[in-house]
């Protein structure tokens, strides 16, 4: 059976403002010195496993131009343009229906577009295990990341002792849990039975569609209509009509927390969700003062700083534990302890009607 | 006898980079919200005491255009353009010779162009006392600032008990001392006999010229030649020839540390030398989080910060004790503890040949 990939690339990525904007969210940015964007890396690392022509990108219709520019090898008809944002369940239903229409059935690797992987061979190996699990019956496989520390910003996957019949490294999922508090996260780690929910899924199109029919029948019906019109003149009309009618729902809440036959494959391959500006020093090399500095920057006596220079000179003197990001029309100076407050800047800009800066 | 003022405006003011540049030093900047530049304020506060036509500005020839623009009321012939920088002794000799030529003799208030005064009435009152002292014999009067704290960045004036015959608030100067270490500065304050050297002097042209003749005869001779040519066709030629031949010397070292009949008038009129970016929060009102913020700035959870925005948006999140200055081609982010290192940025720019940014 054909192996396809569905790259989910509709996100906004406010936490990388001012580099990320409504018009260019995180997955279309390069946050590493090699200049490759997040989505380019996502596609490139899949190529040992999936042919370019079998890679689908689901994104907002506003970003199809960016996808075309950054991924010229992806066939145009594989760029699935959502007319509006409806979270992951409608996104996956849309892609599943298209893949069913195009291939009859196929394995789908459903993957975020804006994560980084340090050890790509280990990643591919983990995906292969997930594929063998996903090929069996109506199994839904998900990659769980072996935690390094009690992170409170991720959801967790609680797994049991039972393993898949076809793959001894795949464990039956007991439940999905939301972001825990620190105490709970510590208990999760101590138990040895919890993994980080990476948002990576592997299943057959027929399996996820069967589960959609069972748990989200309205979205299933709409997705089938979209799939039926794929390749016809009425496709865009059908897509807009059906997709905009979908309710916003995550696949975790809509399907994964309810379905049977869910297996998780624990992975440890240098995964980083690159969640905010703090990630940049993790995913890049730093200097002897623990600074990550790129671009037009003069740094004097600075420590543990992340400085992304733009066209103008950025002079940084004697500061510590700070993030500085320069762009043509805005510069951010943010304490490392307050990266979550970057979204407050965006809220204020929206409030002030400065939408060109958002 | 006519009272004149000589505003010394040749300085570079590197410590206000990136707002100050070689092409626009500190005295030509506004560092207060009212938009007035330092030199405009300097002239304006003198007007109760000195007629506009009796105010002279000595500056580098590169800045005469700035002086004309910012002080249109000053007669063009009162803008004395130094062909090169030679410190305060040649500057004062030049101005004294011109004033002697123009007025025969006159009182000269010799003043920096880049200081701020909070209590202008008290300032004028102090200057009046200095004038009465300077009118007597060959007295050289200097304004000493009553210290608030043991500052180690200023020179000090040590005065004795003897007062001037004409003014009981003017004390005979014992000696001028260089910038002390903290221990010494504390001793100075405890003694009650030391004032900050403000670099403000009051004397007759004839008095300072007599002292120049005695202690710096070469500069005296050159200055007389410049004075003699003032108003003639050969003025510029004489000025360039004589002035460039002067050695660089401060009036403190060249005259004040050697001359007799020096009196200091203690002043307390909210003087601020506006020595570096730390001054901006002192000379402006701050908000309830002790921030001074001007321009295009969004601030979230920021404390004790000085943020001077430019054309672009500056977003400041969660930072403390920091100075941020945005300009069109450079932005400075500097810890309040490291303002002295701004000059290292300039040194590095010069080294890299980025002279357009200096």
XYZ file of C-alpha atoms in Angstrom:
716
model
C 0.000 0.000 0.000
C 1.212 3.477 -0.892
C 2.650 5.620 1.892
C 1.584 9.260 1.813
C 2.311 12.176 4.091
C -0.033 14.947 5.172
C 1.791 18.038 6.404
C -0.444 20.233 8.523
C 0.642 23.795 7.792
C -2.264 26.036 8.713
C -0.940 27.396 12.005
C -0.283 31.025 12.865
C 2.746 30.828 15.179
C 2.205 34.090 17.044
C 4.984 33.236 19.431
C 7.620 34.040 16.802
C 6.525 37.605 16.320
C 7.961 39.886 14.920
C 9.517 37.424 12.448
C 6.271 35.485 12.128
C 3.300 37.462 10.883
C -0.225 36.577 9.809
C 1.164 36.682 6.301
C 4.149 34.415 7.101
C 3.707 32.082 10.039
C 6.382 30.034 11.747
C 6.374 27.022 9.399
C 7.435 29.325 6.562
C 10.324 30.867 8.537
C 13.913 29.777 8.834
C 14.937 29.680 12.478
C 18.250 27.961 11.845
C 21.405 29.314 10.263
C 21.139 27.005 7.221
C 18.341 29.178 5.842
C 15.887 26.290 5.335
C 12.371 26.956 6.518
C 10.616 24.687 8.999
C 8.309 23.240 6.353
C 11.170 22.667 3.921
C 12.969 20.665 6.620
C 9.767 18.759 7.400
C 9.384 17.630 3.791
C 13.095 16.947 3.227
C 13.396 14.586 6.168
C 10.444 12.509 4.888
C 11.928 11.796 1.474
C 13.584 8.486 2.507
C 10.077 7.223 3.238
C 7.626 9.095 0.984
C 7.806 10.176 -2.653
C 7.454 13.914 -3.219
C 4.331 13.362 -5.333
C 2.689 11.559 -2.399
C 3.229 14.440 0.036
C 0.185 16.618 0.735
C 0.272 19.987 2.444
C -2.908 21.203 4.099
C -2.709 24.910 4.719
C -4.791 28.042 4.827
C -5.673 29.363 1.368
C -3.678 32.498 2.250
C -0.470 30.435 2.364
C -0.682 28.361 -0.807
C 1.647 30.823 -2.527
C 4.242 30.348 0.223
C 3.932 26.562 -0.057
C 4.410 26.714 -3.843
C 7.441 28.971 -3.456
C 9.107 27.008 -0.680
C 8.216 23.510 -1.920
C 8.300 23.662 -5.700
C 8.586 19.848 -5.891
C 5.157 19.246 -4.371
C 2.466 18.776 -7.053
C 0.076 21.732 -7.104
C -2.957 19.463 -6.635
C -1.426 18.157 -3.391
C -1.617 21.601 -1.811
C -4.946 21.449 -0.019
C -6.161 24.960 0.757
C -8.462 25.302 3.733
C -10.840 28.229 3.194
C -10.769 28.910 6.952
C -9.109 27.595 10.111
C -10.972 24.676 11.759
C -8.273 22.941 13.840
C -6.880 19.454 13.094
C -9.960 17.187 12.850
C -11.474 18.904 9.755
C -7.955 19.291 8.327
C -7.335 15.546 8.605
C -10.830 14.659 7.362
C -10.248 16.841 4.285
C -6.863 15.242 3.523
C -8.143 11.696 4.194
C -11.039 12.114 1.773
C -8.700 13.459 -0.928
C -6.250 10.595 -0.414
C -9.056 8.023 -0.503
C -10.335 9.557 -3.749
C -6.859 9.617 -5.299
C -5.424 6.287 -4.117
C -8.416 4.205 -2.977
C -6.579 3.647 0.279
C -3.101 4.589 1.503
C -1.058 4.913 4.657
C -1.042 8.527 5.875
C 1.759 10.031 7.931
C 0.044 13.039 9.487
C 2.689 15.494 10.668
C 3.073 19.038 11.950
C 4.970 21.357 9.629
C 6.873 23.342 12.236
C 8.805 20.911 14.432
C 12.498 20.065 14.289
C 14.084 16.608 14.413
C 17.707 16.200 15.447
C 18.218 12.523 14.600
C 16.513 11.923 11.290
C 17.509 8.252 10.936
C 15.943 7.450 14.306
C 12.875 9.438 13.279
C 12.478 7.478 10.040
C 12.945 4.232 11.941
C 10.199 5.222 14.393
C 7.881 6.180 11.530
C 8.493 2.787 9.916
C 7.340 1.045 13.086
C 4.275 3.302 13.154
C 3.532 2.410 9.529
C 3.570 -1.302 10.295
C 1.187 -0.677 13.203
C -1.055 1.584 11.117
C -1.301 -1.003 8.326
C -2.913 -3.487 10.718
C -6.737 -3.457 10.909
C -8.149 -0.039 11.824
C -5.206 0.829 14.077
C -4.466 4.465 14.769
C -0.777 4.983 15.590
C 0.703 8.034 17.224
C 4.309 8.933 17.965
C 4.967 9.640 21.651
C 8.145 11.444 22.637
C 10.092 10.031 25.579
C 10.181 13.019 27.938
C 13.487 14.566 29.091
C 11.946 16.600 31.909
C 8.489 17.356 33.383
C 7.304 19.830 30.728
C 3.971 21.453 31.589
C 3.402 22.891 28.135
C 2.635 19.614 26.339
C -0.169 17.070 26.455
C 0.823 13.526 27.470
C -0.047 10.031 26.224
C -0.578 7.392 28.925
C 0.213 3.922 27.615
C -0.326 0.434 29.053
C 1.668 -2.789 28.943
C -0.103 -4.385 26.004
C 1.850 -4.107 22.754
C 0.749 -4.298 19.166
C 0.575 -7.735 17.575
C 2.791 -6.570 14.725
C 5.281 -4.339 16.531
C 6.673 -4.920 19.999
C 7.682 -1.221 20.334
C 4.071 -0.034 20.007
C 1.988 0.195 23.171
C -1.752 0.361 23.565
C -2.805 3.893 24.565
C -4.794 4.179 27.810
C -5.678 7.840 27.501
C -4.620 11.248 26.247
C -4.159 13.878 28.958
C -4.055 17.655 28.748
C -1.124 19.840 29.825
C -0.443 18.920 33.470
C 0.759 21.053 36.360
C 4.360 20.558 37.466
C 3.563 18.084 40.251
C 1.484 15.941 37.925
C 4.124 16.143 35.191
C 6.723 14.889 37.680
C 4.430 11.971 38.597
C 3.991 11.181 34.900
C 7.732 10.952 34.409
C 8.231 8.901 37.581
C 5.588 6.411 36.421
C 7.431 5.601 33.193
C 4.039 5.305 31.468
C 3.615 8.758 29.922
C 4.981 10.200 26.695
C 4.732 13.682 25.195
C 1.981 13.989 22.619
C 3.869 15.077 19.495
C 0.830 15.432 17.253
C 2.233 12.917 14.733
C -0.166 10.201 13.585
C 0.044 7.222 11.258
C -2.975 5.339 9.911
C -4.665 4.237 6.733
C -7.079 6.686 5.135
C -9.780 4.013 5.507
C -9.074 3.690 9.269
C -9.322 7.384 10.105
C -12.369 7.798 7.862
C -14.084 4.888 9.662
C -13.361 6.595 12.978
C -14.562 9.951 11.647
C -17.788 8.289 10.523
C -18.213 6.880 14.024
C -17.263 9.916 16.164
C -17.674 12.961 13.888
C -20.293 11.903 11.315
C -21.089 15.460 10.193
C -17.461 16.181 9.345
C -17.161 12.750 7.742
C -20.124 13.483 5.452
C -18.743 16.882 4.490
C -15.278 15.475 3.847
C -16.706 12.764 1.583
C -18.468 15.445 -0.480
C -15.221 17.386 -0.780
C -13.394 14.203 -1.796
C -16.038 13.348 -4.383
C -15.669 16.749 -6.030
C -11.812 16.619 -6.064
C -10.609 17.038 -9.637
C -13.959 18.390 -10.837
C -15.029 21.952 -11.631
C -17.204 22.146 -8.523
C -14.316 21.321 -6.151
C -13.676 24.844 -4.861
C -17.349 25.573 -4.407
C -17.913 22.305 -2.533
C -14.792 22.815 -0.428
C -15.793 26.304 0.677
C -19.395 25.255 1.382
C -18.569 22.106 3.349
C -15.358 23.193 5.090
C -16.661 26.516 6.394
C -19.620 24.598 7.874
C -17.287 22.355 9.930
C -16.969 23.079 13.610
C -13.468 23.716 14.937
C -12.168 20.599 16.698
C -8.845 18.904 17.338
C -8.273 15.337 16.231
C -7.043 14.595 19.755
C -10.366 15.558 21.320
C -12.610 14.507 18.428
C -11.112 11.078 17.683
C -8.036 10.007 19.670
C -9.592 10.348 23.114
C -12.568 8.221 22.003
C -11.287 5.596 19.533
C -10.076 2.056 20.231
C -7.021 0.441 18.731
C -4.748 3.363 19.409
C -1.093 2.514 19.751
C 1.801 4.792 20.586
C 5.345 4.258 19.394
C 7.796 5.850 21.824
C 10.318 7.942 19.961
C 13.515 9.633 20.976
C 14.971 11.423 17.982
C 15.858 14.939 19.136
C 12.345 16.260 18.689
C 11.792 19.976 19.341
C 8.437 21.637 18.854
C 10.213 25.017 18.539
C 7.446 26.496 20.635
C 8.798 30.000 21.127
C 11.928 32.140 20.829
C 13.641 30.196 23.628
C 13.951 27.293 21.178
C 16.354 29.168 18.904
C 19.346 28.757 21.201
C 18.457 25.048 21.629
C 18.337 24.305 17.921
C 21.413 26.327 16.967
C 25.005 26.417 18.141
C 25.802 29.068 20.739
C 29.067 30.905 21.372
C 31.339 30.737 24.412
C 29.118 33.233 26.259
C 26.087 31.058 25.499
C 24.758 33.582 23.005
C 23.074 32.764 19.735
C 23.755 35.700 17.447
C 22.926 36.052 13.748
C 22.799 38.980 11.357
C 24.014 42.541 11.703
C 24.916 42.566 15.403
C 27.649 44.002 17.608
C 27.694 42.354 21.023
C 29.717 43.634 24.000
C 29.692 41.747 27.297
C 26.444 39.945 26.531
C 25.545 36.532 27.932
C 22.867 33.920 27.278
C 21.220 36.143 24.676
C 19.447 35.257 21.460
C 19.907 38.073 18.945
C 18.462 37.838 15.452
C 19.635 40.901 13.561
C 18.009 42.310 10.460
C 19.106 44.975 8.003
C 19.974 47.616 10.583
C 22.742 47.340 13.152
C 21.724 45.873 16.505
C 24.183 46.815 19.263
C 23.808 44.738 22.413
C 25.749 45.840 25.477
C 25.956 44.043 28.813
C 22.563 42.366 28.688
C 21.781 38.827 29.821
C 19.015 36.259 29.358
C 17.304 38.254 26.659
C 15.808 37.712 23.236
C 16.182 40.404 20.586
C 14.648 40.079 17.149
C 14.991 42.827 14.574
C 12.843 43.137 11.463
C 12.272 45.975 9.011
C 9.278 47.443 10.813
C 9.492 46.121 14.378
C 12.072 45.046 16.926
C 11.331 42.805 19.917
C 13.305 42.982 23.150
C 12.025 40.254 25.473
C 13.213 38.740 28.717
C 13.685 34.980 28.469
C 11.306 34.647 31.406
C 8.483 36.372 29.535
C 8.344 34.841 26.072
C 4.707 33.876 26.656
C 3.880 37.605 26.796
C 4.819 38.190 23.153
C 1.191 37.404 22.349
C 0.187 40.376 24.504
C 2.116 42.612 22.114
C 0.106 41.160 19.229
C -3.134 41.646 21.163
C -2.220 45.295 21.761
C -1.331 45.823 18.103
C -4.671 44.348 17.056
C -6.447 46.528 19.587
C -4.674 49.606 18.218
C -5.565 48.638 14.651
C -1.902 48.181 13.694
C -2.768 45.047 11.720
C 0.087 45.605 9.287
C 2.482 44.739 12.114
C 0.671 41.552 13.154
C 30.605 96.489 31.135
C 28.852 94.300 28.591
C 28.048 90.733 29.603
C 28.676 88.157 26.897
C 28.333 84.395 26.808
C 30.582 81.864 25.146
C 28.884 78.525 24.537
C 31.384 75.743 24.000
C 29.791 73.386 21.491
C 32.582 71.414 19.881
C 32.113 68.095 21.712
C 31.337 64.758 20.180
C 29.127 63.073 22.821
C 29.837 59.450 21.894
C 27.944 58.260 24.935
C 24.609 59.060 23.290
C 25.158 56.756 20.354
C 23.152 55.769 18.313
C 21.229 59.065 18.560
C 24.420 61.085 18.649
C 26.707 60.709 15.665
C 29.849 62.446 14.479
C 27.532 64.475 12.296
C 25.139 65.365 15.155
C 26.644 65.306 18.628
C 24.773 65.462 21.906
C 24.435 69.267 22.165
C 22.387 69.242 18.969
C 20.027 66.484 20.194
C 16.805 66.732 22.108
C 16.857 64.345 25.066
C 13.691 65.723 26.641
C 10.108 65.350 25.528
C 9.746 69.088 24.760
C 11.800 68.623 21.599
C 14.287 71.411 22.415
C 17.907 70.531 21.834
C 20.512 70.863 24.564
C 22.127 73.914 22.977
C 18.764 75.592 22.417
C 18.014 75.183 26.111
C 21.483 76.463 27.010
C 20.940 79.682 25.068
C 17.321 80.158 26.135
C 18.092 80.023 29.838
C 20.748 82.737 29.447
C 18.450 85.313 27.908
C 17.504 86.990 31.227
C 21.194 87.854 31.576
C 22.696 88.156 28.103
C 21.395 89.663 24.870
C 21.177 87.231 21.958
C 23.613 89.367 19.951
C 26.201 88.997 22.717
C 26.083 85.196 22.737
C 28.945 83.426 20.978
C 29.015 79.769 20.036
C 32.386 78.119 19.548
C 31.998 74.894 17.651
C 33.699 72.676 15.141
C 33.421 73.994 11.583
C 31.457 70.820 10.742
C 28.643 71.956 13.054
C 28.162 75.597 12.077
C 25.196 74.580 9.912
C 23.557 72.886 12.899
C 24.150 75.975 15.050
C 22.611 78.257 12.398
C 19.595 75.966 12.066
C 18.986 75.493 15.765
C 19.845 79.034 16.908
C 18.675 81.354 14.132
C 18.751 84.338 16.535
C 22.507 84.206 17.045
C 24.372 86.576 14.702
C 26.321 84.615 12.077
C 29.570 86.374 13.007
C 29.163 85.111 16.596
C 29.459 81.496 15.452
C 33.144 80.805 15.887
C 34.163 77.796 13.839
C 37.172 75.874 15.088
C 39.005 74.271 12.164
C 39.923 71.338 14.409
C 39.378 70.112 17.975
C 41.912 71.473 20.481
C 40.099 71.165 23.858
C 38.920 74.134 25.964
C 42.011 76.343 26.383
C 42.405 77.195 22.657
C 38.600 77.439 22.376
C 38.474 80.028 25.167
C 41.540 81.890 23.887
C 39.891 82.161 20.442
C 36.610 83.471 21.883
C 38.368 85.870 24.290
C 40.397 87.424 21.490
C 37.280 87.905 19.367
C 35.364 89.473 22.256
C 38.279 91.777 23.088
C 38.432 92.847 19.441
C 34.663 93.419 19.268
C 33.964 95.021 22.659
C 37.359 96.173 23.953
C 36.595 94.315 27.129
C 33.527 92.410 28.397
C 32.445 89.903 30.974
C 32.401 86.403 29.521
C 30.166 83.610 30.791
C 31.940 80.528 29.470
C 29.496 77.618 29.448
C 29.127 74.068 28.189
C 26.419 73.589 25.566
C 25.148 70.203 26.692
C 24.168 70.421 30.351
C 20.697 70.763 31.832
C 19.559 73.115 34.592
C 16.434 72.357 36.590
C 16.097 75.645 38.529
C 16.853 78.402 36.076
C 16.159 81.292 38.474
C 18.684 79.908 40.944
C 21.119 79.412 38.083
C 20.788 83.017 36.930
C 21.206 84.183 40.503
C 24.427 82.172 40.830
C 25.732 83.546 37.542
C 25.028 87.087 38.751
C 27.207 86.488 41.791
C 29.922 85.077 39.540
C 29.701 88.169 37.344
C 30.253 90.488 40.296
C 33.296 88.412 41.290
C 34.618 88.284 37.719
C 34.312 92.056 37.341
C 36.794 92.553 40.194
C 40.483 92.825 39.253
C 41.748 89.825 37.311
C 39.478 87.391 39.157
C 38.606 84.118 37.493
C 35.275 82.802 38.769
C 33.997 79.265 38.369
C 30.689 77.710 39.331
C 31.023 74.728 41.676
C 28.094 72.381 42.098
C 27.209 71.323 45.650
C 27.481 67.524 45.421
C 24.518 65.260 46.183
C 26.553 62.074 46.419
C 30.196 60.947 46.013
C 30.316 60.922 42.206
C 33.575 59.513 40.834
C 33.006 60.697 37.278
C 33.558 64.419 37.901
C 36.528 66.578 38.822
C 36.226 68.497 42.115
C 37.069 72.041 43.262
C 38.596 72.368 46.710
C 37.831 75.755 48.266
C 39.118 77.535 51.377
C 37.497 79.790 53.943
C 38.540 83.097 52.395
C 35.719 84.764 50.487
C 35.790 87.336 47.744
C 35.860 90.991 48.789
C 32.800 91.714 46.640
C 30.731 88.582 47.172
C 30.427 86.606 50.401
C 29.179 83.502 48.522
C 32.418 83.213 46.520
C 35.256 81.207 48.010
C 38.941 81.275 47.155
C 39.852 78.060 45.285
C 42.657 75.996 46.845
C 43.024 73.508 44.002
C 41.313 71.628 41.223
C 41.375 67.832 41.552
C 40.829 65.086 38.998
C 38.111 62.432 39.182
C 38.580 60.698 42.560
C 38.040 57.087 43.558
C 34.971 56.347 45.675
C 36.789 56.515 49.035
C 38.324 59.883 48.172
C 35.004 61.183 46.856
C 33.370 60.238 50.155
C 36.110 62.102 52.042
C 35.575 65.149 49.808
C 31.873 65.209 50.639
C 32.499 64.677 54.354
C 34.960 67.605 54.412
C 32.363 70.100 53.169
C 35.135 71.790 51.175
C 34.744 70.221 47.749
C 32.394 71.056 44.899
C 31.835 69.412 41.507
C 33.703 71.147 38.712
C 30.901 72.127 36.311
C 33.144 73.633 33.655
C 31.345 76.995 33.876
C 33.565 80.054 34.128
C 33.019 83.788 34.482
C 35.705 86.416 33.882
C 36.538 89.503 31.891
C 38.143 88.940 28.497
C 41.073 91.008 29.741
C 41.512 88.764 32.808
C 41.610 85.456 30.950
C 43.850 86.940 28.247
C 46.290 88.165 30.920
C 46.362 84.643 32.368
C 46.784 83.102 28.924
C 49.712 85.448 28.306
C 51.265 84.294 31.570
C 50.662 80.533 31.398
C 50.091 79.735 27.710
C 51.980 82.477 25.835
C 52.041 80.592 22.516
C 48.284 80.214 22.460
C 47.895 83.817 23.614
C 49.984 85.038 20.692
C 48.056 82.957 18.192
C 44.704 84.035 19.624
C 45.695 87.705 19.341
C 46.531 87.202 15.668
C 43.137 85.562 15.113
C 41.433 88.430 16.960
C 43.285 91.030 14.934
C 42.107 89.458 11.677
C 38.451 89.167 12.817
C 36.245 91.004 10.336
C 38.967 91.124 7.683
C 39.424 89.074 4.528
C 42.345 87.159 5.999
C 40.350 85.926 9.019
C 39.761 82.377 7.834
C 43.317 81.930 6.654
C 44.722 83.260 9.939
C 42.288 81.165 11.969
C 43.210 77.919 10.234
C 46.934 78.667 10.409
C 47.025 79.695 14.072
C 44.357 77.389 15.485
C 45.638 74.187 13.910
C 49.066 75.018 15.369
C 47.650 75.126 18.926
C 48.317 72.168 21.157
C 45.291 70.443 22.684
C 44.880 71.532 26.298
C 42.068 72.019 28.789
C 41.570 75.388 30.464
C 41.462 73.540 33.796
C 44.963 72.184 33.354
C 46.395 75.084 31.351
C 45.117 77.989 33.454
C 42.849 77.183 36.406
C 45.277 74.885 38.201
C 48.001 77.533 37.959
C 46.351 80.941 38.253
C 45.759 83.050 41.375
C 42.597 84.903 42.197
C 40.307 81.994 41.437
C 36.990 82.002 43.223
C 34.250 79.448 43.161
C 30.588 80.212 43.646
C 28.774 77.176 45.037
C 25.612 76.530 43.077
C 22.687 74.230 43.599
C 20.263 74.650 40.728
C 19.378 71.146 39.545
C 22.462 70.808 37.389
C 22.799 67.654 35.301
C 25.691 67.072 32.931
C 23.550 64.515 31.029
C 26.643 62.353 30.809
C 25.118 59.231 29.302
C 21.840 57.451 28.606
C 21.210 56.954 32.334
C 20.518 60.696 32.521
C 17.393 60.485 30.378
C 15.237 58.986 33.123
C 16.591 61.632 35.546
C 15.728 64.597 33.343
C 12.307 63.340 32.251
C 9.198 62.153 34.056
C 8.907 58.386 34.443
C 5.783 56.229 34.640
C 4.496 54.180 37.575
C 6.871 51.318 36.665
C 9.769 53.789 36.646
C 10.077 53.599 32.890
C 10.845 56.496 30.591
C 9.241 55.655 27.281
C 8.964 57.847 24.176
C 8.078 57.174 20.569
C 6.658 54.106 18.876
C 6.852 51.623 21.762
C 4.716 48.824 23.196
C 5.810 47.883 26.693
C 4.587 44.797 28.570
C 5.736 44.112 32.137
C 8.798 46.335 31.812
C 10.420 48.120 34.746
C 13.059 50.809 35.180
C 13.663 50.958 31.442
C 14.534 53.888 29.191
C 13.087 53.300 25.741
C 13.497 55.873 22.976
C 11.535 54.630 20.000
C 12.064 55.721 16.433
C 10.039 55.142 13.292
C 9.658 51.378 13.689
C 7.781 49.660 16.482
C 9.849 48.738 19.520
C 8.185 45.983 21.582
C 9.655 45.599 25.061
C 8.554 42.592 27.096
C 9.485 41.787 30.682
C 12.854 43.515 30.707
C 14.290 45.564 33.557
C 17.068 48.109 34.075
C 17.736 48.493 30.402
C 18.251 51.265 27.870
C 16.855 50.867 24.371
C 17.391 53.480 21.680
C 16.046 53.004 18.191
C 17.186 54.978 15.159
C 16.742 54.453 11.431
C 19.939 52.490 10.924
C 20.885 51.186 14.377
C 19.262 50.103 17.619
C 21.046 49.982 20.986
C 20.056 47.583 23.745
C 22.222 48.297 26.780
C 22.169 47.242 30.399
C 22.036 50.229 32.767
C 25.178 48.848 34.404
C 27.160 49.026 31.171
C 26.469 52.426 29.640
C 30.202 53.160 29.615
C 30.636 50.332 27.099
C 28.646 52.123 24.405
C 31.965 53.630 23.306
C 33.227 50.080 22.658
C 30.468 49.706 20.067
C 31.722 52.870 18.365
C 35.305 51.600 18.508
C 34.222 48.351 16.881
C 32.271 50.194 14.180
C 35.323 52.337 13.415
C 37.503 49.239 13.313
C 35.105 47.588 10.873
C 35.037 50.710 8.708
C 31.333 51.277 9.348
C 31.925 55.007 9.706
C 28.452 55.857 8.419
C 27.062 54.452 11.673
C 29.422 56.422 13.935
